[in-house]
mmCIF file of C-alpha atoms in Angstrom:
data_model
loop_
_atom_site.group_PDB
_atom_site.id
_atom_site.type_symbol
_atom_site.label_atom_id
_atom_site.label_comp_id
_atom_site.label_asym_id
_atom_site.label_seq_id
_atom_site.Cartn_x
_atom_site.Cartn_y
_atom_site.Cartn_z
ATOM 1 C CA MET G 1 51.728 6.209 2.168
ATOM 2 C CA GLN G 2 48.738 8.332 1.490
ATOM 3 C CA LYS G 3 45.383 6.748 2.255
ATOM 4 C CA GLY G 4 41.854 7.502 1.450
ATOM 5 C CA ILE G 5 38.393 6.178 2.046
ATOM 6 C CA ILE G 6 34.564 6.654 1.483
ATOM 7 C CA GLY G 7 32.354 6.264 4.552
ATOM 8 C CA LYS G 8 28.824 7.288 5.890
ATOM 9 C CA LYS G 9 28.500 9.194 8.670
ATOM 10 C CA LEU G 10 26.538 7.428 11.531
ATOM 11 C CA GLY G 11 26.363 10.079 14.290
ATOM 12 C CA MET G 12 28.100 11.425 17.336
ATOM 13 C CA THR G 13 29.086 9.760 20.667
ATOM 14 C CA GLN G 14 31.883 9.833 23.237
ATOM 15 C CA LEU G 15 34.565 7.681 24.253
ATOM 16 C CA PHE G 16 36.899 7.816 27.288
ATOM 17 C CA ASP G 17 40.635 7.956 26.502
ATOM 18 C CA GLU G 18 43.373 6.361 28.792
ATOM 19 C CA ASN G 19 43.474 9.255 31.365
ATOM 20 C CA GLY G 20 39.626 8.870 31.740
ATOM 21 C CA LYS G 21 38.795 12.030 29.979
ATOM 22 C CA VAL G 22 35.715 12.108 27.593
ATOM 23 C CA VAL G 23 36.351 12.662 24.068
ATOM 24 C CA PRO G 24 33.377 13.714 21.658
ATOM 25 C CA VAL G 25 33.528 11.708 18.402
ATOM 26 C CA THR G 26 31.849 11.325 15.180
ATOM 27 C CA VAL G 27 31.375 7.512 14.219
ATOM 28 C CA ILE G 28 31.959 6.945 10.368
ATOM 29 C CA GLU G 29 31.196 3.634 8.659
ATOM 30 C CA ALA G 30 34.234 3.517 6.345
ATOM 31 C CA GLY G 31 34.208 1.032 3.481
ATOM 32 C CA PRO G 32 34.512 -1.517 2.580
ATOM 33 C CA CYS G 33 35.375 0.409 -0.678
ATOM 34 C CA THR G 34 36.540 -1.169 -4.221
ATOM 35 C CA VAL G 35 39.075 0.190 -6.322
ATOM 36 C CA VAL G 36 37.023 0.556 -9.487
ATOM 37 C CA GLN G 37 39.584 2.445 -11.669
ATOM 38 C CA LYS G 38 43.364 3.206 -11.506
ATOM 39 C CA LYS G 39 44.394 6.275 -13.228
ATOM 40 C CA THR G 40 48.234 6.578 -14.365
ATOM 41 C CA VAL G 41 50.321 9.538 -15.610
ATOM 42 C CA GLU G 42 50.726 7.704 -18.804
ATOM 43 C CA SER G 43 47.025 7.353 -19.658
ATOM 44 C CA ASP G 44 45.639 10.138 -17.753
ATOM 45 C CA GLY G 45 48.329 12.705 -16.894
ATOM 46 C CA TYR G 46 48.095 12.363 -13.401
ATOM 47 C CA GLN G 47 47.772 9.333 -10.882
ATOM 48 C CA ALA G 48 44.633 8.533 -8.862
ATOM 49 C CA VAL G 49 42.438 5.551 -7.726
ATOM 50 C CA GLN G 50 38.640 5.772 -8.002
ATOM 51 C CA LEU G 51 36.803 4.043 -5.171
ATOM 52 C CA GLY G 52 33.296 2.847 -5.063
ATOM 53 C CA PHE G 53 31.284 2.597 -1.968
ATOM 54 C CA GLY G 54 27.843 1.248 -1.309
ATOM 55 C CA GLU G 55 25.804 -1.478 -2.856
ATOM 56 C CA VAL G 56 23.393 -0.562 -5.479
ATOM 57 C CA SER G 57 20.809 -2.512 -7.756
ATOM 58 C CA ALA G 58 22.124 -2.895 -11.299
ATOM 59 C CA LYS G 59 18.525 -1.669 -12.523
ATOM 60 C CA ARG G 60 19.328 1.573 -10.851
ATOM 61 C CA VAL G 61 22.514 2.023 -12.772
ATOM 62 C CA ASN G 62 22.443 3.676 -16.070
ATOM 63 C CA LYS G 63 24.203 2.393 -19.299
ATOM 64 C CA PRO G 64 27.270 4.300 -19.185
ATOM 65 C CA ALA G 65 27.973 3.640 -15.520
ATOM 66 C CA LYS G 66 27.099 -0.209 -16.259
ATOM 67 C CA GLY G 67 29.777 -0.294 -18.806
ATOM 68 C CA HIS G 68 32.021 1.356 -16.447
ATOM 69 C CA PHE G 69 31.725 -1.429 -13.951
ATOM 70 C CA ALA G 70 31.567 -4.132 -16.525
ATOM 71 C CA LYS G 71 34.685 -3.225 -17.981
ATOM 72 C CA VAL G 72 36.594 -3.895 -14.842
ATOM 73 C CA ASP G 73 34.248 -6.841 -13.674
ATOM 74 C CA VAL G 74 33.114 -4.926 -10.495
ATOM 75 C CA ALA G 75 29.581 -4.896 -9.004
ATOM 76 C CA PRO G 76 28.045 -1.436 -9.274
ATOM 77 C CA LYS G 77 28.550 1.052 -6.583
ATOM 78 C CA LYS G 78 26.300 3.783 -5.249
ATOM 79 C CA THR G 79 29.060 6.465 -4.855
ATOM 80 C CA LEU G 80 32.320 6.896 -6.634
ATOM 81 C CA ARG G 81 35.001 9.221 -5.549
ATOM 82 C CA GLU G 82 38.610 9.942 -6.785
ATOM 83 C CA PHE G 83 41.689 10.161 -4.464
ATOM 84 C CA ARG G 84 44.826 11.588 -5.891
ATOM 85 C CA LEU G 85 47.412 9.670 -4.150
ATOM 86 C CA ALA G 86 51.357 9.924 -4.094
ATOM 87 C CA ASP G 87 51.909 6.156 -4.442
ATOM 88 C CA ILE G 88 49.302 3.908 -6.087
ATOM 89 C CA SER G 89 51.488 1.133 -7.162
ATOM 90 C CA ALA G 90 50.212 -1.277 -4.412
ATOM 91 C CA MET G 91 46.673 -0.824 -5.516
ATOM 92 C CA ASN G 92 45.095 -2.686 -8.279
ATOM 93 C CA VAL G 93 41.329 -2.713 -9.700
ATOM 94 C CA GLY G 94 39.163 -4.915 -7.549
ATOM 95 C CA ASP G 95 40.979 -4.297 -4.311
ATOM 96 C CA ILE G 96 38.952 -3.756 -1.202
ATOM 97 C CA LEU G 97 39.917 -1.158 1.337
ATOM 98 C CA LYS G 98 38.574 -1.273 4.773
ATOM 99 C CA ALA G 99 38.561 0.788 7.747
ATOM 100 C CA ASP G 100 42.072 -0.527 9.145
ATOM 101 C CA VAL G 101 43.844 1.440 6.294
ATOM 102 C CA PHE G 102 43.666 4.140 9.122
ATOM 103 C CA ALA G 103 44.809 3.784 12.843
ATOM 104 C CA ALA G 104 44.303 5.427 16.177
ATOM 105 C CA GLY G 105 46.344 8.657 16.204
ATOM 106 C CA ASP G 106 46.099 9.452 12.431
ATOM 107 C CA HIS G 107 45.683 13.104 11.416
ATOM 108 C CA ILE G 108 42.927 13.246 8.759
ATOM 109 C CA ASP G 109 40.830 15.579 6.517
ATOM 110 C CA VAL G 110 37.288 14.913 6.139
ATOM 111 C CA VAL G 111 35.133 16.188 3.090
ATOM 112 C CA GLY G 112 31.397 16.136 3.120
ATOM 113 C CA VAL G 113 28.418 18.290 2.265
ATOM 114 C CA SER G 114 27.167 20.497 5.205
ATOM 115 C CA LYS G 115 23.474 20.403 6.644
ATOM 116 C CA GLY G 116 21.312 22.698 4.394
ATOM 117 C CA LYS G 117 19.611 25.541 6.517
ATOM 118 C CA GLY G 118 17.432 26.973 3.841
ATOM 119 C CA TYR G 119 17.095 30.820 3.375
ATOM 120 C CA ALA G 120 18.730 32.331 6.653
ATOM 121 C CA GLY G 121 19.154 36.183 7.784
ATOM 122 C CA THR G 122 22.499 37.977 8.230
ATOM 123 C CA ILE G 123 22.590 36.985 12.070
ATOM 124 C CA LYS G 124 22.497 33.249 11.401
ATOM 125 C CA ARG G 125 24.523 33.307 8.153
ATOM 126 C CA TRP G 126 27.153 35.708 9.043
ATOM 127 C CA ASN G 127 27.057 35.857 12.818
ATOM 128 C CA GLY G 128 25.879 39.486 12.524
ATOM 129 C CA HIS G 129 25.094 41.663 15.494
ATOM 130 C CA ARG G 130 21.593 42.509 16.741
ATOM 131 C CA LEU G 131 20.465 46.068 17.159
ATOM 132 C CA ARG G 132 19.793 47.349 20.751
ATOM 133 C CA GLU G 133 15.878 47.021 21.362
ATOM 134 C CA SER G 134 15.785 50.127 23.199
ATOM 135 C CA HIS G 135 13.216 52.952 22.421
ATOM 136 C CA GLY G 136 12.942 53.796 18.784
ATOM 137 C CA THR G 137 14.693 51.006 17.128
ATOM 138 C CA GLY G 138 11.419 49.549 15.534
ATOM 139 C CA PRO G 139 10.796 45.976 14.391
ATOM 140 C CA VAL G 140 14.303 45.752 12.725
ATOM 141 C CA ALA G 141 16.492 44.260 15.537
ATOM 142 C CA ARG G 142 17.658 41.239 13.422
ATOM 143 C CA HIS G 143 17.800 43.200 9.994
ATOM 144 C CA ALA G 144 20.932 43.654 7.914
ATOM 145 C CA GLY G 145 21.394 47.380 8.890
ATOM 146 C CA SER G 146 23.078 49.862 6.486
ATOM 147 C CA MET G 147 23.310 48.929 2.827
ATOM 148 C CA GLY G 148 26.081 51.291 1.857
ATOM 149 C CA ALA G 149 26.606 54.860 0.865
ATOM 150 C CA CYS G 150 23.754 57.052 -0.880
ATOM 151 C CA SER G 151 24.265 58.693 -4.296
ATOM 152 C CA THR G 152 27.880 57.402 -4.872
ATOM 153 C CA PRO G 153 28.049 54.498 -5.738
ATOM 154 C CA SER G 154 24.255 54.253 -5.770
ATOM 155 C CA ARG G 155 24.382 50.490 -5.435
ATOM 156 C CA VAL G 156 25.187 47.780 -2.938
ATOM 157 C CA PHE G 157 28.936 46.461 -3.282
ATOM 158 C CA LYS G 158 29.247 42.653 -4.580
ATOM 159 C CA GLY G 159 29.915 40.297 -1.718
ATOM 160 C CA LYS G 160 28.053 42.388 0.916
ATOM 161 C CA LYS G 161 26.912 40.028 3.708
ATOM 162 C CA LEU G 162 23.223 39.691 3.052
ATOM 163 C CA PRO G 163 20.594 37.189 3.638
ATOM 164 C CA GLY G 164 20.485 33.934 1.463
ATOM 165 C CA HIS G 165 21.118 30.410 1.091
ATOM 166 C CA LEU G 166 22.821 28.757 3.984
ATOM 167 C CA GLY G 167 24.561 25.403 4.013
ATOM 168 C CA ALA G 168 24.290 22.413 1.630
ATOM 169 C CA GLU G 169 27.772 23.057 0.392
ATOM 170 C CA ARG G 170 30.893 21.087 0.164
ATOM 171 C CA VAL G 171 33.043 21.493 3.298
ATOM 172 C CA THR G 172 36.386 20.300 4.355
ATOM 173 C CA ILE G 173 37.287 20.009 8.014
ATOM 174 C CA GLN G 174 41.030 19.765 8.409
ATOM 175 C CA ASN G 175 43.438 18.054 10.850
ATOM 176 C CA LEU G 176 40.880 15.840 12.832
ATOM 177 C CA THR G 177 42.255 12.996 14.874
ATOM 178 C CA VAL G 178 41.373 9.313 14.560
ATOM 179 C CA VAL G 179 40.643 8.035 18.162
ATOM 180 C CA LYS G 180 39.508 4.421 17.402
ATOM 181 C CA VAL G 181 39.141 1.978 14.475
ATOM 182 C CA ASP G 182 36.844 -1.051 14.743
ATOM 183 C CA ALA G 183 38.229 -2.987 11.772
ATOM 184 C CA GLU G 184 35.682 -5.901 12.256
ATOM 185 C CA ASN G 185 32.813 -3.626 11.792
ATOM 186 C CA ASN G 186 34.403 -1.187 9.659
ATOM 187 C CA LEU G 187 33.948 1.882 11.822
ATOM 188 C CA ILE G 188 36.225 4.983 12.789
ATOM 189 C CA ALA G 189 35.655 7.245 15.555
ATOM 190 C CA ILE G 190 36.976 10.900 14.736
ATOM 191 C CA LYS G 191 37.772 13.382 17.449
ATOM 192 C CA GLY G 192 35.338 16.360 16.844
ATOM 193 C CA ALA G 193 32.480 17.207 14.322
ATOM 194 C CA VAL G 194 32.158 16.029 10.689
ATOM 195 C CA PRO G 195 29.939 18.079 8.127
ATOM 196 C CA GLY G 196 26.719 16.806 6.975
ATOM 197 C CA PRO G 197 23.662 14.920 8.604
ATOM 198 C CA LYS G 198 23.294 11.291 9.835
ATOM 199 C CA GLY G 199 23.915 9.165 6.683
ATOM 200 C CA ALA G 200 25.683 11.556 4.585
ATOM 201 C CA VAL G 201 28.660 10.310 2.439
ATOM 202 C CA VAL G 202 32.059 11.784 3.424
ATOM 203 C CA CYS G 203 35.578 11.067 2.254
ATOM 204 C CA ILE G 204 38.458 10.605 4.567
ATOM 205 C CA SER G 205 42.189 11.296 3.467
ATOM 206 C CA ASP G 206 45.496 11.954 5.132
ATOM 207 C CA SER G 207 45.818 15.628 6.565
ATOM 208 C CA VAL G 208 47.569 17.864 4.142
ATOM 209 C CA LYS G 209 48.795 19.856 7.157
ATOM 210 C CA ALA G 210 49.880 17.603 9.883
#
């Protein structure tokens, strides 16, 4: 069965496996998530469930959202995300999903918004090379280098790797492994790094590759 849940990134730590090796893990507070809406092929043309995560005061919710939550008699949620799952027959509006939907050893994909790095140069943004800082190079060791040809085409080609805004974009990290699940505290320890800063909202679902 396909699974999905919304969580909040708490930070990184390390665990020891059964062989005594150190495993770097990212800890996610996963759930509890409430099923707010159930979409079916008959009514919407596809099947999916909308999950809500995080409590929010009713006065901070606009009127359309208030009506959306009131319609299904669910308390307002701070974050809403939709998961297209192969089988949603067992899920109903109002159901609570917790971290124990996943188990140690599961392969997952994690979606989040990466850390914003602001305006960055070509070396940081595209892993470009520096120039040799030997005699005659001048103060351009970290510059972009040649922009292209001269009179033809008399312009910079689209897509050239130049300085610009770096980070703060949706990122999917595929095929990570669940190391440990603490169902009592709704925590999931995932091997490796997860996009976003501490406190960022992430979506965890079954891996599409593994």
